[in-house]
Coordinates of C-alpha atoms and ligand atoms in Angstrom, one line a residue:
M189 CA 0.2 44.4 -36.4
K190 CA -1.6 43.2 -33.3
T191 CA -1.7 45.6 -30.4
F192 CA -1.4 45.4 -26.6
K193 CA -5.1 45.3 -26.5
D194 CA -5.2 42.1 -28.5
L195 CA -2.7 40.6 -26.1
R196 CA -4.5 41.6 -23.1
E197 CA -7.7 40.1 -24.4
L198 CA -6.0 36.9 -25.4
L199 CA -4.4 36.6 -22.0
T200 CA -7.7 37.2 -20.2
R201 CA -9.3 34.6 -22.4
I202 CA -6.8 31.9 -21.6
D203 CA -6.7 32.4 -17.9
H204 CA -7.3 29.1 -16.0
K205 CA -6.8 27.1 -19.1
G206 CA -4.1 24.4 -19.5
Y207 CA -0.6 25.7 -19.9
P208 CA -0.3 24.9 -23.7
A209 CA -2.8 27.7 -24.4
Y210 CA 0.0 30.1 -23.7
K211 CA 1.4 29.1 -27.0
D212 CA -1.2 31.3 -28.7
T213 CA 0.5 34.4 -27.4
R214 CA 3.5 34.0 -29.7
G215 CA 3.8 37.0 -31.9
S216 CA 4.4 40.8 -31.9
Y217 CA 2.3 43.4 -30.3
Q218 CA 2.4 47.2 -30.6
F219 CA 2.7 48.8 -27.2
E220 CA 3.1 52.5 -26.6
G221 CA 6.5 53.4 -27.9
Y222 CA 7.7 49.8 -28.5
I223 CA 6.9 46.4 -29.9
L224 CA 6.8 43.5 -27.5
S225 CA 7.5 40.2 -29.1
I226 CA 6.8 36.8 -27.5
D227 CA 9.4 34.9 -29.5
H228 CA 9.0 31.5 -27.9
V229 CA 6.7 30.1 -25.3
Q230 CA 7.8 27.5 -22.8
G231 CA 6.0 24.2 -22.9
D232 CA 5.3 24.0 -19.2
P233 CA 6.0 26.1 -16.1
F234 CA 9.1 24.0 -15.2
A235 CA 10.7 24.3 -18.6
A236 CA 13.2 27.0 -19.6
P237 CA 11.3 30.3 -19.4
S238 CA 9.7 32.0 -22.4
K239 CA 11.7 34.3 -24.7
V240 CA 10.5 37.8 -24.9
S241 CA 12.0 40.8 -26.7
I242 CA 11.4 44.5 -26.8
Q243 CA 12.0 46.6 -29.8
V244 CA 12.1 50.4 -29.5
P245 CA 12.3 52.2 -32.9
G246 CA 15.3 54.6 -33.3
K247 CA 13.1 57.7 -33.3
T248 CA 11.5 56.8 -30.0
A249 CA 14.7 55.5 -28.3
G250 CA 16.2 58.8 -29.4
F251 CA 19.9 58.1 -29.0
P252 CA 22.2 60.5 -30.9
S253 CA 23.8 58.5 -33.7
D254 CA 27.3 59.5 -32.5
L255 CA 26.7 57.1 -29.5
F256 CA 26.3 54.0 -31.6
Q257 CA 27.8 54.4 -35.1
E258 CA 31.2 53.1 -34.2
K259 CA 31.4 49.6 -33.1
H260 CA 33.2 50.1 -29.8
K261 CA 30.8 52.9 -28.8
R262 CA 27.8 50.8 -29.8
T263 CA 29.0 47.8 -27.8
A264 CA 29.5 50.2 -24.8
L265 CA 26.0 51.6 -25.2
Q266 CA 24.4 48.2 -25.5
D267 CA 26.2 47.1 -22.4
Y268 CA 25.1 50.3 -20.6
L269 CA 21.5 49.7 -21.6
I270 CA 21.4 46.1 -20.6
R271 CA 22.8 46.9 -17.2
K272 CA 20.3 49.7 -16.8
F273 CA 17.4 47.5 -17.9
A274 CA 18.6 44.7 -15.6
R275 CA 18.7 47.1 -12.6
E276 CA 15.2 48.3 -13.4
A277 CA 14.0 44.7 -13.7
E278 CA 15.5 43.9 -10.3
T279 CA 13.2 46.4 -8.7
F280 CA 10.5 44.1 -9.8
N281 CA 10.3 42.2 -6.6
F282 CA 6.9 41.0 -7.0
K283 CA 7.1 37.2 -7.1
A284 CA 4.2 35.6 -8.9
K285 CA 2.9 32.9 -6.8
G286 CA 2.8 29.7 -8.7
S287 CA 4.6 26.7 -9.9
G288 CA 8.0 26.3 -11.5
K289 CA 9.5 29.4 -13.0
S290 CA 6.3 31.4 -12.7
G291 CA 6.9 35.1 -12.8
L292 CA 10.6 34.9 -13.2
L293 CA 12.0 37.8 -15.2
S294 CA 15.6 37.3 -16.2
V295 CA 18.0 39.5 -18.0
S296 CA 21.6 38.9 -18.7
R297 CA 23.9 39.5 -15.7
C298 CA 26.9 41.5 -16.8
G299 CA 30.2 41.2 -15.0
Q300 CA 33.1 43.7 -15.1
E301 CA 33.8 43.2 -18.7
I302 CA 32.0 44.9 -21.6
L303 CA 30.9 42.3 -24.0
E304 CA 28.7 42.1 -27.1
R305 CA 25.6 40.2 -26.1
T306 CA 22.4 39.1 -27.7
A307 CA 20.6 40.6 -24.7
C308 CA 20.9 44.0 -26.3
E309 CA 21.3 45.0 -29.9
I310 CA 21.4 48.5 -31.3
R311 CA 20.9 48.6 -35.1
L312 CA 22.5 51.2 -37.2
D313 CA 19.2 53.1 -37.5
G314 CA 19.1 53.4 -33.8
T315 CA 16.6 50.7 -33.1
V316 CA 17.1 49.2 -29.6
I317 CA 16.3 45.6 -29.0
V318 CA 16.4 44.0 -25.6
R319 CA 15.9 40.3 -25.1
M320 CA 15.0 38.6 -21.9
E321 CA 13.3 35.5 -20.4
I322 CA 10.0 35.5 -18.5
G323 CA 8.5 32.5 -16.8
F324 CA 4.9 32.5 -17.7
P325 CA 2.9 32.1 -14.5
A326 CA 0.8 29.1 -13.7
N327 CA -0.7 27.3 -10.7
G328 CA 0.3 23.7 -11.3
R329 CA -0.2 23.5 -15.0
T330 CA -3.1 25.9 -15.0
I331 CA -2.5 29.3 -16.6
N332 CA -2.4 32.3 -14.3
S333 CA -2.5 35.0 -16.9
R334 CA -3.4 37.8 -14.4
E335 CA 0.1 37.6 -13.1
L336 CA 1.5 37.8 -16.6
I337 CA -0.7 40.8 -17.3
K338 CA 0.9 42.5 -14.3
I339 CA 4.4 41.8 -15.7
L340 CA 3.7 42.8 -19.3
F341 CA 1.3 45.7 -18.7
D342 CA 2.0 47.1 -15.3
F343 CA 5.7 46.6 -14.9
L344 CA 7.5 46.3 -18.3
P345 CA 6.3 49.5 -19.9
G346 CA 7.8 51.6 -17.1
C347 CA 10.9 49.5 -17.2
V348 CA 11.3 50.1 -20.9
K349 CA 10.8 53.8 -20.7
K350 CA 13.1 54.3 -17.8
S351 CA 16.0 52.3 -19.2
L352 CA 15.8 52.3 -23.0
F353 CA 14.6 55.9 -23.8
Y354 CA 17.4 58.4 -24.1
A355 CA 15.1 61.1 -22.8
S356 CA 14.8 59.4 -19.4
L357 CA 18.5 58.5 -19.0
N358 CA 21.2 60.6 -17.3
K359 CA 22.8 62.1 -20.4
A360 CA 26.0 63.0 -18.8
D361 CA 26.4 59.4 -17.6
V362 CA 25.6 58.0 -21.0
Q363 CA 28.1 60.4 -22.5
K364 CA 30.8 59.4 -20.0
N365 CA 30.2 55.8 -20.9
A366 CA 30.8 56.5 -24.6
E367 CA 33.9 58.6 -23.8
L368 CA 35.4 55.8 -21.8
A369 CA 34.9 53.4 -24.7
E370 CA 36.5 55.9 -27.0
D371 CA 39.5 56.3 -24.7
Q372 CA 39.9 52.6 -24.3
Q373 CA 39.7 52.1 -28.0
Y374 CA 42.3 54.8 -28.5
I375 CA 44.8 53.1 -26.1
R376 CA 44.2 49.8 -28.0
E377 CA 45.0 51.5 -31.3
Q378 CA 48.1 53.3 -29.8
L379 CA 49.7 50.1 -28.4
P380 CA 51.3 48.9 -31.6
K381 CA 52.2 52.4 -32.7
L382 CA 54.1 52.8 -29.4
G383 CA 55.7 49.4 -29.7
L384 CA 53.8 48.2 -26.6
A385 CA 52.3 44.9 -25.7
A386 CA 50.2 46.4 -22.8
F387 CA 49.5 49.5 -20.8
V388 CA 48.6 49.8 -17.1
A389 CA 47.6 53.2 -16.0
N390 CA 48.8 54.7 -12.8
G391 CA 46.1 54.6 -10.2
S392 CA 44.6 51.3 -11.5
I393 CA 43.2 48.9 -9.0
L394 CA 44.3 45.4 -10.0
P395 CA 43.3 43.0 -7.2
R396 CA 39.7 41.8 -6.9
E397 CA 37.6 41.8 -3.8
S398 CA 37.7 38.0 -3.3
G399 CA 38.0 34.8 -5.1
V400 CA 34.3 34.9 -5.8
S401 CA 33.9 38.6 -6.5
N402 CA 35.4 40.4 -9.5
R403 CA 34.8 43.8 -8.0
P404 CA 37.8 45.9 -7.1
M405 CA 39.4 45.3 -3.8
K406 CA 38.8 48.0 -1.3
Q407 CA 41.9 49.7 0.1
A408 CA 44.1 48.1 -2.4
V409 CA 47.5 49.6 -3.3
A410 CA 47.0 51.6 -6.4
F411 CA 49.2 50.8 -9.4
Q412 CA 52.2 53.0 -10.0
S413 CA 54.5 52.6 -12.9
P414 CA 58.3 52.7 -12.4
K415 CA 59.6 56.0 -13.8
S416 CA 61.7 54.2 -16.4
M417 CA 58.7 52.5 -18.0
E418 CA 56.2 55.4 -17.7
V419 CA 54.5 56.4 -20.9
S420 CA 51.9 59.1 -21.3
I421 CA 49.1 58.8 -23.8
D422 CA 46.9 61.8 -24.7
L423 CA 43.4 60.4 -24.7
P424 CA 40.6 62.0 -26.7
N425 CA 38.4 62.6 -23.6
Y426 CA 40.3 61.9 -20.4
G427 CA 43.3 63.9 -21.6
K428 CA 46.8 62.9 -20.7
I429 CA 47.1 59.6 -18.8
A430 CA 50.3 58.1 -17.5
G431 CA 51.1 54.5 -16.8
M432 CA 53.4 51.6 -17.3
G433 CA 54.0 50.7 -20.9
I434 CA 55.2 47.1 -21.3
K435 CA 57.2 47.0 -24.5
Q436 CA 56.9 44.3 -27.0
G437 CA 59.6 41.7 -26.4
I438 CA 60.2 39.5 -23.4
T439 CA 59.1 40.9 -20.0
L440 CA 59.8 39.0 -16.8
I441 CA 57.8 39.7 -13.6
V442 CA 59.6 38.6 -10.5
G443 CA 59.3 39.2 -6.8
G444 CA 58.6 37.4 -3.5
G445 CA 55.6 35.3 -3.0
Y446 CA 52.4 37.3 -2.3
H447 CA 53.8 40.5 -3.7
G448 CA 51.2 40.8 -6.5
K449 CA 52.8 39.1 -9.5
S450 CA 49.8 36.9 -10.5
T451 CA 47.4 39.8 -9.8
L452 CA 49.2 41.9 -12.4
L453 CA 49.3 39.1 -14.9
K454 CA 45.6 38.4 -14.4
A455 CA 44.8 42.0 -15.0
L456 CA 46.8 41.8 -18.2
E457 CA 45.0 38.6 -19.3
L458 CA 41.7 40.4 -19.0
G459 CA 43.0 43.6 -20.5
I460 CA 41.9 42.1 -23.8
Y461 CA 38.4 43.3 -22.8
N462 CA 37.2 46.8 -21.9
H463 CA 36.1 47.2 -18.3
I464 CA 33.3 49.2 -16.9
S465 CA 33.7 52.5 -15.2
G466 CA 34.7 52.0 -11.5
D467 CA 36.3 48.6 -12.1
G468 CA 39.8 49.8 -11.4
R469 CA 41.1 48.3 -14.7
E470 CA 39.4 50.7 -17.1
Y471 CA 42.8 51.7 -18.4
V472 CA 44.5 48.4 -18.3
I473 CA 44.7 47.5 -22.0
T474 CA 46.5 44.5 -23.4
D475 CA 47.1 43.6 -27.0
D476 CA 43.8 42.0 -27.8
T477 CA 45.3 38.9 -29.4
A478 CA 47.0 38.0 -26.1
V479 CA 46.7 34.4 -25.0
K480 CA 47.3 33.0 -21.5
I481 CA 49.4 29.9 -21.8
R482 CA 49.3 27.3 -19.1
A483 CA 49.7 23.6 -18.4
E484 CA 46.5 21.6 -18.8
D485 CA 47.1 18.0 -17.9
G486 CA 44.5 15.7 -19.4
R487 CA 43.4 17.8 -22.3
S488 CA 43.2 16.2 -25.7
I489 CA 45.5 17.2 -28.6
K490 CA 44.8 16.6 -32.2
Q491 CA 47.5 16.9 -34.9
S492 CA 49.4 19.7 -33.2
D493 CA 52.9 20.3 -34.4
I494 CA 54.6 20.5 -31.1
S495 CA 58.0 19.6 -32.5
M496 CA 59.3 23.0 -31.7
F497 CA 59.3 21.9 -28.1
I498 CA 59.1 18.2 -28.0
N499 CA 61.0 15.6 -30.1
N500 CA 62.2 12.1 -30.0
L501 CA 59.8 10.8 -27.5
P502 CA 60.9 7.4 -26.1
N503 CA 57.8 5.7 -27.4
G504 CA 58.6 7.1 -30.9
K505 CA 55.4 9.1 -31.1
D506 CA 55.2 11.6 -33.9
T507 CA 55.4 15.2 -32.5
V508 CA 54.8 16.9 -35.8
H509 CA 51.3 15.5 -35.9
F510 CA 50.9 15.0 -32.2
C511 CA 47.8 13.4 -30.9
T512 CA 46.8 12.3 -27.4
Q513 CA 43.6 11.9 -25.4
D514 CA 45.4 12.7 -22.2
A515 CA 48.2 15.2 -22.4
S516 CA 50.9 15.6 -19.8
G517 CA 51.7 19.0 -18.3
S518 CA 54.5 19.7 -20.7
T519 CA 52.8 18.4 -23.9
S520 CA 49.6 20.3 -23.1
Q521 CA 51.5 23.5 -22.5
A522 CA 53.5 23.0 -25.7
A523 CA 50.2 22.5 -27.6
N524 CA 48.8 25.6 -26.0
V525 CA 51.7 27.6 -27.3
I526 CA 51.5 26.2 -30.8
E527 CA 47.8 26.6 -31.0
A528 CA 48.1 30.2 -29.8
M529 CA 50.5 30.8 -32.6
E530 CA 48.0 29.3 -35.0
T531 CA 45.4 31.9 -33.8
G532 CA 47.9 34.7 -34.8
T533 CA 48.6 35.9 -31.3
N534 CA 51.2 38.7 -30.7
L535 CA 51.5 38.1 -27.0
M536 CA 51.8 35.1 -24.6
L537 CA 51.1 35.5 -20.9
I538 CA 52.5 32.8 -18.7
D539 CA 52.5 32.4 -14.9
E540 CA 55.0 29.9 -13.4
D541 CA 52.3 29.0 -10.8
T542 CA 50.3 27.3 -13.6
S543 CA 53.1 26.0 -15.8
A544 CA 54.8 22.7 -16.1
T545 CA 58.3 23.3 -14.8
N546 CA 60.0 20.9 -17.3
F547 CA 58.4 22.9 -20.1
M548 CA 59.6 26.2 -18.8
I549 CA 63.3 25.5 -17.8
R550 CA 66.0 23.0 -17.3
D551 CA 68.5 24.0 -14.7
E552 CA 72.2 23.9 -15.3
L553 CA 72.9 20.9 -13.1
M554 CA 70.2 18.9 -14.9
Q555 CA 71.7 19.9 -18.2
R556 CA 75.1 18.7 -17.1
V557 CA 73.8 15.4 -15.8
V558 CA 71.2 14.6 -18.4
N559 CA 72.5 15.2 -21.9
R560 CA 70.3 17.3 -24.2
N561 CA 70.2 14.5 -26.7
S562 CA 68.3 12.3 -24.2
E563 CA 65.8 15.0 -23.3
P564 CA 62.8 15.2 -25.6
I565 CA 61.8 18.7 -24.3
T566 CA 63.3 21.9 -25.6
P567 CA 62.1 24.1 -22.9
F568 CA 60.3 27.4 -23.5
I569 CA 63.3 29.3 -22.3
D570 CA 65.2 28.1 -25.4
R571 CA 62.5 29.3 -27.7
V572 CA 61.3 32.5 -26.1
Q573 CA 63.7 34.8 -28.0
E574 CA 63.1 32.9 -31.2
L575 CA 59.3 33.5 -30.8
F576 CA 59.9 37.2 -30.8
S577 CA 62.6 37.4 -33.4
Q578 CA 61.0 35.0 -35.9
Y579 CA 57.3 35.4 -35.2
H580 CA 57.1 38.7 -33.4
I581 CA 55.3 37.1 -30.5
S582 CA 56.1 38.8 -27.2
T583 CA 56.0 37.1 -23.8
I584 CA 55.1 38.4 -20.4
L585 CA 56.2 35.8 -17.9
V586 CA 55.8 35.6 -14.1
A587 CA 58.6 33.7 -12.5
G588 CA 59.2 33.9 -8.8
S589 CA 61.5 31.0 -8.3
S590 CA 63.8 30.6 -11.3
G591 CA 66.4 33.1 -12.3
S592 CA 67.1 31.5 -15.7
Y593 CA 64.9 33.9 -17.6
F594 CA 67.0 36.9 -16.5
H595 CA 69.3 36.0 -19.3
K596 CA 66.5 36.1 -21.9
A597 CA 64.4 39.0 -20.8
D598 CA 64.4 42.5 -22.3
C599 CA 62.8 43.9 -19.3
I600 CA 62.6 42.7 -15.7
L601 CA 60.1 43.9 -13.2
Q602 CA 60.0 43.2 -9.6
M603 CA 56.7 43.3 -7.7
D604 CA 57.5 44.7 -4.3
H605 CA 54.6 45.3 -1.9
Y606 CA 52.3 45.3 -5.0
L607 CA 54.3 48.0 -6.8
P608 CA 56.5 47.2 -9.8
K609 CA 60.1 48.2 -9.9
D610 CA 62.2 48.2 -13.0
I611 CA 65.2 46.0 -12.0
T612 CA 66.4 45.2 -15.5
E613 CA 69.9 46.6 -15.1
F614 CA 70.6 45.1 -11.7
A615 CA 69.2 41.7 -12.7
K616 CA 71.2 41.7 -15.9
Q617 CA 74.4 42.5 -14.0
E618 CA 73.8 39.7 -11.6
A619 CA 72.9 37.3 -14.5
Y620 CA 76.1 38.3 -16.2
A621 CA 78.0 37.0 -13.2
F622 CA 76.1 33.7 -13.5
P623 CA 76.5 32.7 -17.1
I624 CA 74.5 29.8 -18.4
P625 CA 76.2 27.1 -20.4
N626 CA 76.4 28.4 -23.9
D627 CA 74.7 25.6 -25.8
P628 CA 72.5 27.3 -28.4
V629 CA 69.6 25.4 -29.8
K630 CA 68.9 25.2 -33.5
P631 CA 66.1 27.4 -34.6
S632 CA 62.9 25.3 -35.1
D633 CA 61.1 24.8 -38.4
I634 CA 58.0 26.9 -38.7
P635 CA 55.3 24.8 -37.1
S636 CA 52.7 23.4 -39.5
F637 CA 49.2 24.6 -39.0
H638 CA 47.8 22.5 -41.8
R639 CA 45.1 20.7 -39.9
I640 CA 42.2 19.8 -42.2
V641 CA 38.9 19.3 -40.4
K642 CA 37.4 16.0 -41.7
S643 CA 33.9 16.6 -42.9
D644 CA 31.9 15.8 -39.9
I645 CA 29.6 12.9 -39.4
N646 CA 28.7 13.7 -35.8
F647 CA 25.3 15.0 -36.7
K648 CA 23.2 16.0 -39.6
K649 CA 21.1 19.0 -40.5
N650 CA 17.9 18.0 -38.8
D651 CA 19.2 16.2 -35.8
R652 CA 18.2 17.6 -32.5
I653 CA 21.5 18.7 -31.0
K654 CA 21.6 19.1 -27.3
L655 CA 23.6 22.1 -26.0
K656 CA 24.1 23.0 -22.4
T657 CA 26.4 25.4 -20.8
Q658 CA 27.9 24.6 -17.4
G659 CA 28.8 28.0 -16.0
R660 CA 32.3 29.1 -16.8
D661 CA 33.5 25.6 -16.9
S662 CA 32.3 23.7 -19.9
V663 CA 29.8 23.3 -22.7
L664 CA 28.0 20.1 -23.3
I665 CA 27.2 19.2 -26.9
N666 CA 25.2 16.1 -27.3
K667 CA 27.1 13.6 -25.1
E668 CA 30.5 15.4 -25.0
T669 CA 31.6 17.8 -22.4
I670 CA 34.1 20.3 -23.8
D671 CA 36.2 21.3 -20.8
L672 CA 37.1 25.0 -20.9
R673 CA 38.0 25.5 -17.3
Y674 CA 41.6 26.3 -18.2
V675 CA 40.8 28.6 -21.0
E676 CA 41.2 31.4 -18.6
Q677 CA 40.4 34.4 -20.7
L678 CA 36.7 33.4 -21.1
A679 CA 35.1 36.0 -18.9
D680 CA 31.4 35.0 -19.0
S681 CA 29.3 31.9 -19.2
E682 CA 27.4 33.5 -22.0
Q683 CA 30.6 33.3 -24.1
L684 CA 30.6 29.5 -23.5
S685 CA 27.0 29.3 -24.6
S686 CA 28.1 31.0 -27.8
L687 CA 30.9 28.5 -28.3
G688 CA 28.3 25.8 -28.1
I689 CA 26.3 27.2 -30.9
L690 CA 29.4 28.0 -32.9
V691 CA 30.6 24.3 -32.7
K692 CA 27.2 23.3 -33.9
Y693 CA 27.1 25.9 -36.7
A694 CA 30.5 25.1 -37.9
Q695 CA 29.7 21.4 -38.2
L696 CA 26.5 22.1 -40.1
H697 CA 27.7 24.9 -42.3
I698 CA 31.4 25.3 -42.4
F699 CA 33.4 22.1 -42.2
D700 CA 33.5 20.6 -45.6
G701 CA 36.4 18.2 -45.4
K702 CA 38.6 20.6 -47.3
K703 CA 39.2 23.6 -45.0
T704 CA 41.8 23.7 -42.4
L705 CA 40.7 24.5 -38.8
S706 CA 42.2 27.9 -39.2
E707 CA 40.3 28.6 -42.4
A708 CA 37.1 27.4 -40.8
V709 CA 37.6 29.6 -37.7
E710 CA 38.4 32.6 -39.9
E711 CA 35.2 32.1 -41.8
L712 CA 33.2 31.9 -38.5
C713 CA 34.9 35.1 -37.3
R714 CA 34.0 36.8 -40.6
I715 CA 30.4 35.9 -40.2
L716 CA 30.5 37.0 -36.5
S717 CA 32.1 40.3 -37.3
T718 CA 29.8 41.2 -40.2
K719 CA 26.5 39.8 -38.9
G720 CA 27.0 39.4 -35.2
L721 CA 26.0 36.5 -33.0
S722 CA 22.5 36.5 -34.4
A723 CA 23.8 35.0 -37.6
V724 CA 24.7 31.8 -36.0
C725 CA 21.6 31.4 -33.8
E726 CA 19.5 28.9 -35.7
G727 CA 15.8 29.0 -35.4
N728 CA 13.3 31.8 -36.1
Y729 CA 14.2 34.1 -33.2
I730 CA 17.3 35.3 -31.5
P731 CA 17.5 34.3 -27.8
S732 CA 19.2 36.3 -25.0
G733 CA 22.0 34.7 -23.2
F734 CA 24.9 34.7 -25.7
A735 CA 28.0 36.9 -25.5
M736 CA 30.7 37.2 -28.1
P737 CA 33.9 35.2 -27.7
R738 CA 37.2 36.1 -29.3
K739 CA 38.7 34.1 -32.2
Q740 CA 41.3 32.8 -29.7
E741 CA 38.7 31.2 -27.5
I742 CA 36.8 29.8 -30.5
F743 CA 40.0 28.1 -31.5
A744 CA 40.6 26.9 -28.0
C745 CA 37.1 25.4 -27.9
F746 CA 37.6 23.4 -31.2
N747 CA 41.0 22.3 -30.0
R748 CA 39.4 20.8 -26.9
Y749 CA 36.4 19.3 -28.7
R750 CA 37.3 15.6 -28.8
S751 CA 34.7 14.6 -31.3
L752 CA 36.2 16.9 -33.9
K753 CA 38.2 14.9 -36.4
L754 CA 41.4 16.5 -37.6
Ligands
ADP240 P1 52.1 36.5 -6.1 O1 51.6 36.0 -7.4 O2 53.2 37.5 -6.2 O3 52.4 35.4 -5.1 P2 49.4 37.5 -5.8 O4 49.2 38.3 -7.1 O5 48.7 36.2 -5.8 O6 50.9 37.3 -5.4 O7 48.8 38.4 -4.7 C1 48.8 37.9 -3.3 C2 47.7 38.6 -2.6 O8 47.8 40.0 -2.5 C3 46.3 38.4 -3.2 O9 45.4 38.0 -2.2 C4 45.9 39.7 -3.8 O10 44.5 39.9 -3.8 C5 46.7 40.7 -2.9 N1 47.0 41.9 -3.7 C6 47.5 41.9 -5.0 N2 47.7 43.1 -5.4 C7 47.3 43.9 -4.4 C8 47.3 45.4 -4.3 N3 47.7 46.2 -5.3 N4 46.8 45.8 -3.1 C9 46.4 45.0 -2.1 N5 46.4 43.7 -2.2 C10 46.9 43.1 -3.3
MG241 MG1 51.4 33.9 -8.0

């Protein structure tokens, strides 16, 4: 293998040459304690920065295997290292003078959630790999390799040693990180055994600092479970932890405006992920198949069987194989429910703030005036119990303005000055005094999920496929923008980038004209869980900038991809 000396020589030699001479640096170089690989070199100083990775052998990195053998701990350690590495990299405030992205050193920015990312990978033998981007410096289009030498030789070696070698890390801190992951995993495993859909520990801080910051709000009211719902879980490291156990079934969250209902629901939505220490939601753990359901006017729907909720449309449209390019509030929400069922969810999370009213309820007077037979919509309220009894899908629903769900809920919480109160008994009594017309609906047929993906002619093996991620909002694949703004449980733009490559991968390798969408997504998920994201990155190197999405969001992405033919 070439060594750092070879690289230094090469860089010195190409100084002042034209930018393309940087291409010669591609390759791996042995540095002291690690291998530096220049995986891809940018074509010019204004293009996307070059891809560089660092590989520290297990022996040198020196992490005890107990810290990375189990998946959840490995993910937590990877996350820890990438944050540590990014913090070190930030101290690199030297700005290479030069054109375009000269001297830019960029490492994934992690938010509050702990996600698997291509930015850091720990192999089972303990090898640590960190991937980043570096803008190779130039003046105009003339190579300024002296600045790159500063980055690769003066700065990076220290950065690697300080952040990727166990010996230089704070061991207690690393241990604490692993213990938190273990405790979080333990709660996840306990949820079904305790018959719970979610757990919110006492003392949790749910609200965020602001609309643009996901850090915990300072001086927030800490969460406290009502006594009647309190459960205590004996965690392997933390010991006994008490909090609110939300039982499987139907849970209604009510309360005056601004009392913290949506904040609680939002925390539950993101409880599918583990959160970092200090977040305030470390011990808010939700069934990790949970799906937020909302109205999404304008989305496209392909072959969804929404007949459970919508029938006899006045235009005679088929609702067993429902298709539209521009769904209404109610049809989009119906499709979101059915598609969530297709992903195998155990829990739906709904906020009345973002729901279509006509999908959620029909009030009594309306029922009297407009006969059921002339109403195409069977509202969610008439199916919510069936979803639980037939499909074992629980619902947690925020409803501040309609009391109709009092009749259906197993548990009713009132948020009062940001604290939950169990008002089930009282609300049930009141509801008893206000009976609803007894007009039971017929149970629905099991929705059909048999949606075959037509073998795709969008593009072929060697086509250049353009992928672009637009923040948390959408992915662009060739000319189509897949709108994911309302897929609210996507936590990070790197997950959207992954969805982009998954859409491409599935079209090239999985869709064969025979598989159903569900079979195809299952196959993708199998590949992801056995081989990780790197398995779907085409090309001869693995880039940074990709984070693992859940099966539910992969489905959601395909469901919104208009070019997909079902
Ligand atoms: P609702 O859905 O009941 O109308 P929200 O959940 O939107 O209320 O909360 C209203 C406001 O109160 C938000 O600005 C939120 O940040 C703040 N808030 C929520 N929970 C807390 C809390 N525990 N402590 C302090 N402020 C909170
Ligand atoms: Mg609200």
